[in-house]
Amino acid sequence: MIAIRVLQPVKCVKSLNSRLFCSAKKPTWPRKIFSGIQPTGGLHIGNYLGAISQWVNLQNAGEDVTYCIVDLHSITLPQDPAGLRENILGVTASLLACGIDPKKSTLFLQSDVKQHAELGWILGCHTTMARLGHLPQFKEKSAKVKEIPLGLFVYPVLQAADILLYKATHVPVGEDQVQHLQLAQHLAKTFNTKFGATFPHCHALVADDLSNRIKSLREPTRKMSKSDADPKATILLTDSPDAVVEKVKKAVTDFTSAVTFDPENRPGVSNLITIHSLMSQWSPEEICEMNTDVDTGKYKARVAEAVVEHLTPIRLRIEDFRRHPDYLCQVLDEGAQVATELAEATIQTVKERLGLGKTTHSRQECKKIEEN
């Protein structure tokens, strides 16, 4: 079981504008978990070990979990339409193969639930450009394009809408996503202060182990990424055994032959030990003791063997699910029906508190006029 650390909110400081949010009468929200993943490229072992395994554990622990394939986030940068459709089915198959059970979790496609975009616009009207401009992912991604799409700038607002729409109290995230979650916390507080208690404060669930530290095989000081230009930098869940062996063999290490765990001074070897540990359930210390008889070159073969053994059943299940696209679409459709019902209830509350649309009172008045 993955150890999970809950990041607690900063203690509230009372002021004229925060009395409602800090009031002792604030509601008790039922525990709900939400998380999402983009369908851009194939899922890799960093996604699997750092996020999806945690999702499965939360699901199997009986938590109220909602998981979303966030395709609207994907189009903040250019996408090939046919490729995006294939990736959506591929991610769905991968999630199911890794253990996500549609009978225990709500799994759906973001664009199938229109309320995400609707709440995103509403929350955007309560967000400042200065706050968005300071978020790290915008700085990182905008540096790679000449003309910055508006969607890339407001991406975190839609991300906040994803969370608040289902009144999530806990969100599994990597440490690099905590700042974006803080925007959701800020927007919930802002909305609640102005319009009454509508959204819970959402807490970050950060895995308190090695699972969120999977690095690139080619640049072990950087996080493993689906968008890496070097295909040898990532191990995909769909990679063949030969491909896994080749990628591990080419992994960057150093000139020291001993197998030792020292992430700061030996990031390449330590990354392989981390992967080996998570795939085998042995601790890094145990792995180092078991491999005193080999140098790092021969140790790579043992890492590759452990990865192949762990991933082969998953890869075969992915291939099986991909042969049944109608079933994958059915899973997403059924999940979207459940998600839409929850999302619509939230949107109606938000609209009434903002004064948007026809309120319950105005509908009753219209009905009286029609009857007369």
PDB file of N, CA and C in Angstrom, residues 324-360:
ATOM      1  N   HIS A 324     -11.432  -4.207 -28.212  1.00  0.00           N
ATOM      2  CA  HIS A 324     -12.862  -4.022 -27.963  1.00  0.00           C
ATOM      3  C   HIS A 324     -13.177  -2.536 -27.753  1.00  0.00           C
ATOM      4  N   PRO A 325     -13.035  -1.709 -28.798  1.00  0.00           N
ATOM      5  CA  PRO A 325     -13.278  -0.265 -28.660  1.00  0.00           C
ATOM      6  C   PRO A 325     -14.704   0.071 -28.244  1.00  0.00           C
ATOM      7  N   ASP A 326     -15.678  -0.755 -28.662  1.00  0.00           N
ATOM      8  CA  ASP A 326     -17.065  -0.487 -28.279  1.00  0.00           C
ATOM      9  C   ASP A 326     -17.232  -0.560 -26.763  1.00  0.00           C
ATOM     10  N   TYR A 327     -16.552  -1.505 -26.144  1.00  0.00           N
ATOM     11  CA  TYR A 327     -16.634  -1.623 -24.684  1.00  0.00           C
ATOM     12  C   TYR A 327     -15.995  -0.405 -24.019  1.00  0.00           C
ATOM     13  N   LEU A 328     -14.862   0.053 -24.538  1.00  0.00           N
ATOM     14  CA  LEU A 328     -14.198   1.229 -23.968  1.00  0.00           C
ATOM     15  C   LEU A 328     -15.108   2.447 -24.048  1.00  0.00           C
ATOM     16  N   CYS A 329     -15.790   2.618 -25.190  1.00  0.00           N
ATOM     17  CA  CYS A 329     -16.721   3.743 -25.348  1.00  0.00           C
ATOM     18  C   CYS A 329     -17.897   3.616 -24.393  1.00  0.00           C
ATOM     19  N   GLN A 330     -18.357   2.392 -24.179  1.00  0.00           N
ATOM     20  CA  GLN A 330     -19.460   2.153 -23.248  1.00  0.00           C
ATOM     21  C   GLN A 330     -19.071   2.544 -21.831  1.00  0.00           C
ATOM     22  N   VAL A 331     -17.867   2.185 -21.418  1.00  0.00           N
ATOM     23  CA  VAL A 331     -17.385   2.548 -20.078  1.00  0.00           C
ATOM     24  C   VAL A 331     -17.383   4.063 -19.912  1.00  0.00           C
ATOM     25  N   LEU A 332     -16.861   4.777 -20.924  1.00  0.00           N
ATOM     26  CA  LEU A 332     -16.796   6.234 -20.845  1.00  0.00           C
ATOM     27  C   LEU A 332     -18.190   6.860 -20.869  1.00  0.00           C
ATOM     28  N   ASP A 333     -19.090   6.315 -21.675  1.00  0.00           N
ATOM     29  CA  ASP A 333     -20.456   6.847 -21.745  1.00  0.00           C
ATOM     30  C   ASP A 333     -21.182   6.678 -20.410  1.00  0.00           C
ATOM     31  N   GLU A 334     -21.056   5.508 -19.820  1.00  0.00           N
ATOM     32  CA  GLU A 334     -21.725   5.258 -18.543  1.00  0.00           C
ATOM     33  C   GLU A 334     -21.135   6.130 -17.433  1.00  0.00           C
ATOM     34  N   GLY A 335     -19.833   6.310 -17.469  1.00  0.00           N
ATOM     35  CA  GLY A 335     -19.200   7.182 -16.486  1.00  0.00           C
ATOM     36  C   GLY A 335     -19.641   8.621 -16.659  1.00  0.00           C
ATOM     37  N   ALA A 336     -19.792   9.053 -17.925  1.00  0.00           N
ATOM     38  CA  ALA A 336     -20.219  10.432 -18.191  1.00  0.00           C
ATOM     39  C   ALA A 336     -21.637  10.691 -17.697  1.00  0.00           C
ATOM     40  N   GLN A 337     -22.494   9.685 -17.755  1.00  0.00           N
ATOM     41  CA  GLN A 337     -23.859   9.851 -17.246  1.00  0.00           C
ATOM     42  C   GLN A 337     -23.856  10.121 -15.750  1.00  0.00           C
ATOM     43  N   VAL A 338     -23.042   9.371 -15.027  1.00  0.00           N
ATOM     44  CA  VAL A 338     -22.945   9.569 -13.578  1.00  0.00           C
ATOM     45  C   VAL A 338     -22.339  10.941 -13.278  1.00  0.00           C
ATOM     46  N   ALA A 339     -21.249  11.269 -13.989  1.00  0.00           N
ATOM     47  CA  ALA A 339     -20.564  12.535 -13.756  1.00  0.00           C
ATOM     48  C   ALA A 339     -21.456  13.728 -14.092  1.00  0.00           C
ATOM     49  N   THR A 340     -22.225  13.633 -15.168  1.00  0.00           N
ATOM     50  CA  THR A 340     -23.090  14.735 -15.583  1.00  0.00           C
ATOM     51  C   THR A 340     -24.147  15.043 -14.521  1.00  0.00           C
ATOM     52  N   GLU A 341     -24.690  14.019 -13.924  1.00  0.00           N
ATOM     53  CA  GLU A 341     -25.703  14.227 -12.879  1.00  0.00           C
ATOM     54  C   GLU A 341     -25.114  14.998 -11.701  1.00  0.00           C
ATOM     55  N   LEU A 342     -23.920  14.628 -11.290  1.00  0.00           N
ATOM     56  CA  LEU A 342     -23.265  15.322 -10.183  1.00  0.00           C
ATOM     57  C   LEU A 342     -22.887  16.746 -10.581  1.00  0.00           C
ATOM     58  N   ALA A 343     -22.354  16.896 -11.795  1.00  0.00           N
ATOM     59  CA  ALA A 343     -21.898  18.195 -12.265  1.00  0.00           C
ATOM     60  C   ALA A 343     -23.051  19.179 -12.427  1.00  0.00           C
ATOM     61  N   GLU A 344     -24.181  18.693 -12.934  1.00  0.00           N
ATOM     62  CA  GLU A 344     -25.329  19.577 -13.156  1.00  0.00           C
ATOM     63  C   GLU A 344     -25.873  20.100 -11.839  1.00  0.00           C
ATOM     64  N   ALA A 345     -25.872  19.275 -10.807  1.00  0.00           N
ATOM     65  CA  ALA A 345     -26.341  19.724  -9.494  1.00  0.00           C
ATOM     66  C   ALA A 345     -25.464  20.864  -8.980  1.00  0.00           C
ATOM     67  N   THR A 346     -24.153  20.744  -9.187  1.00  0.00           N
ATOM     68  CA  THR A 346     -23.234  21.795  -8.746  1.00  0.00           C
ATOM     69  C   THR A 346     -23.446  23.071  -9.547  1.00  0.00           C
ATOM     70  N   ILE A 347     -23.568  22.936 -10.865  1.00  0.00           N
ATOM     71  CA  ILE A 347     -23.733  24.116 -11.719  1.00  0.00           C
ATOM     72  C   ILE A 347     -25.017  24.866 -11.391  1.00  0.00           C
ATOM     73  N   GLN A 348     -26.096  24.147 -11.121  1.00  0.00           N
ATOM     74  CA  GLN A 348     -27.350  24.813 -10.792  1.00  0.00           C
ATOM     75  C   GLN A 348     -27.217  25.624  -9.503  1.00  0.00           C
ATOM     76  N   THR A 349     -26.523  25.059  -8.521  1.00  0.00           N
ATOM     77  CA  THR A 349     -26.286  25.795  -7.276  1.00  0.00           C
ATOM     78  C   THR A 349     -25.459  27.046  -7.534  1.00  0.00           C
ATOM     79  N   VAL A 350     -24.399  26.902  -8.314  1.00  0.00           N
ATOM     80  CA  VAL A 350     -23.520  28.023  -8.633  1.00  0.00           C
ATOM     81  C   VAL A 350     -24.289  29.119  -9.364  1.00  0.00           C
ATOM     82  N   LYS A 351     -25.085  28.738 -10.351  1.00  0.00           N
ATOM     83  CA  LYS A 351     -25.843  29.724 -11.122  1.00  0.00           C
ATOM     84  C   LYS A 351     -26.825  30.496 -10.252  1.00  0.00           C
ATOM     85  N   GLU A 352     -27.522  29.793  -9.404  1.00  0.00           N
ATOM     86  CA  GLU A 352     -28.508  30.462  -8.553  1.00  0.00           C
ATOM     87  C   GLU A 352     -27.827  31.442  -7.601  1.00  0.00           C
ATOM     88  N   ARG A 353     -26.652  31.074  -7.109  1.00  0.00           N
ATOM     89  CA  ARG A 353     -25.962  31.967  -6.178  1.00  0.00           C
ATOM     90  C   ARG A 353     -25.366  33.176  -6.889  1.00  0.00           C
ATOM     91  N   LEU A 354     -25.076  33.019  -8.178  1.00  0.00           N
ATOM     92  CA  LEU A 354     -24.553  34.141  -8.964  1.00  0.00           C
ATOM     93  C   LEU A 354     -25.659  35.009  -9.547  1.00  0.00           C
ATOM     94  N   GLY A 355     -26.887  34.487  -9.555  1.00  0.00           N
ATOM     95  CA  GLY A 355     -27.980  35.211 -10.181  1.00  0.00           C
ATOM     96  C   GLY A 355     -28.101  34.938 -11.661  1.00  0.00           C
ATOM     97  N   LEU A 356     -27.468  33.867 -12.142  1.00  0.00           N
ATOM     98  CA  LEU A 356     -27.524  33.516 -13.560  1.00  0.00           C
ATOM     99  C   LEU A 356     -28.756  32.681 -13.870  1.00  0.00           C
ATOM    100  N   GLY A 357     -29.281  32.841 -15.089  1.00  0.00           N
ATOM    101  CA  GLY A 357     -30.374  31.987 -15.546  1.00  0.00           C
ATOM    102  C   GLY A 357     -31.657  32.202 -14.770  1.00  0.00           C
ATOM    103  N   LYS A 358     -32.522  31.213 -14.870  1.00  0.00           N
ATOM    104  CA  LYS A 358     -33.818  31.271 -14.210  1.00  0.00           C
ATOM    105  C   LYS A 358     -33.677  30.613 -12.837  1.00  0.00           C
ATOM    106  N   THR A 359     -33.859  31.368 -11.783  1.00  0.00           N
ATOM    107  CA  THR A 359     -33.775  30.807 -10.445  1.00  0.00           C
ATOM    108  C   THR A 359     -35.024  30.006 -10.139  1.00  0.00           C
ATOM    109  N   THR A 360     -34.978  29.248  -9.081  1.00  0.00           N
ATOM    110  CA  THR A 360     -36.150  28.462  -8.671  1.00  0.00           C
ATOM    111  C   THR A 360     -37.344  29.375  -8.447  1.00  0.00           C
TER     112      THR A 360
END
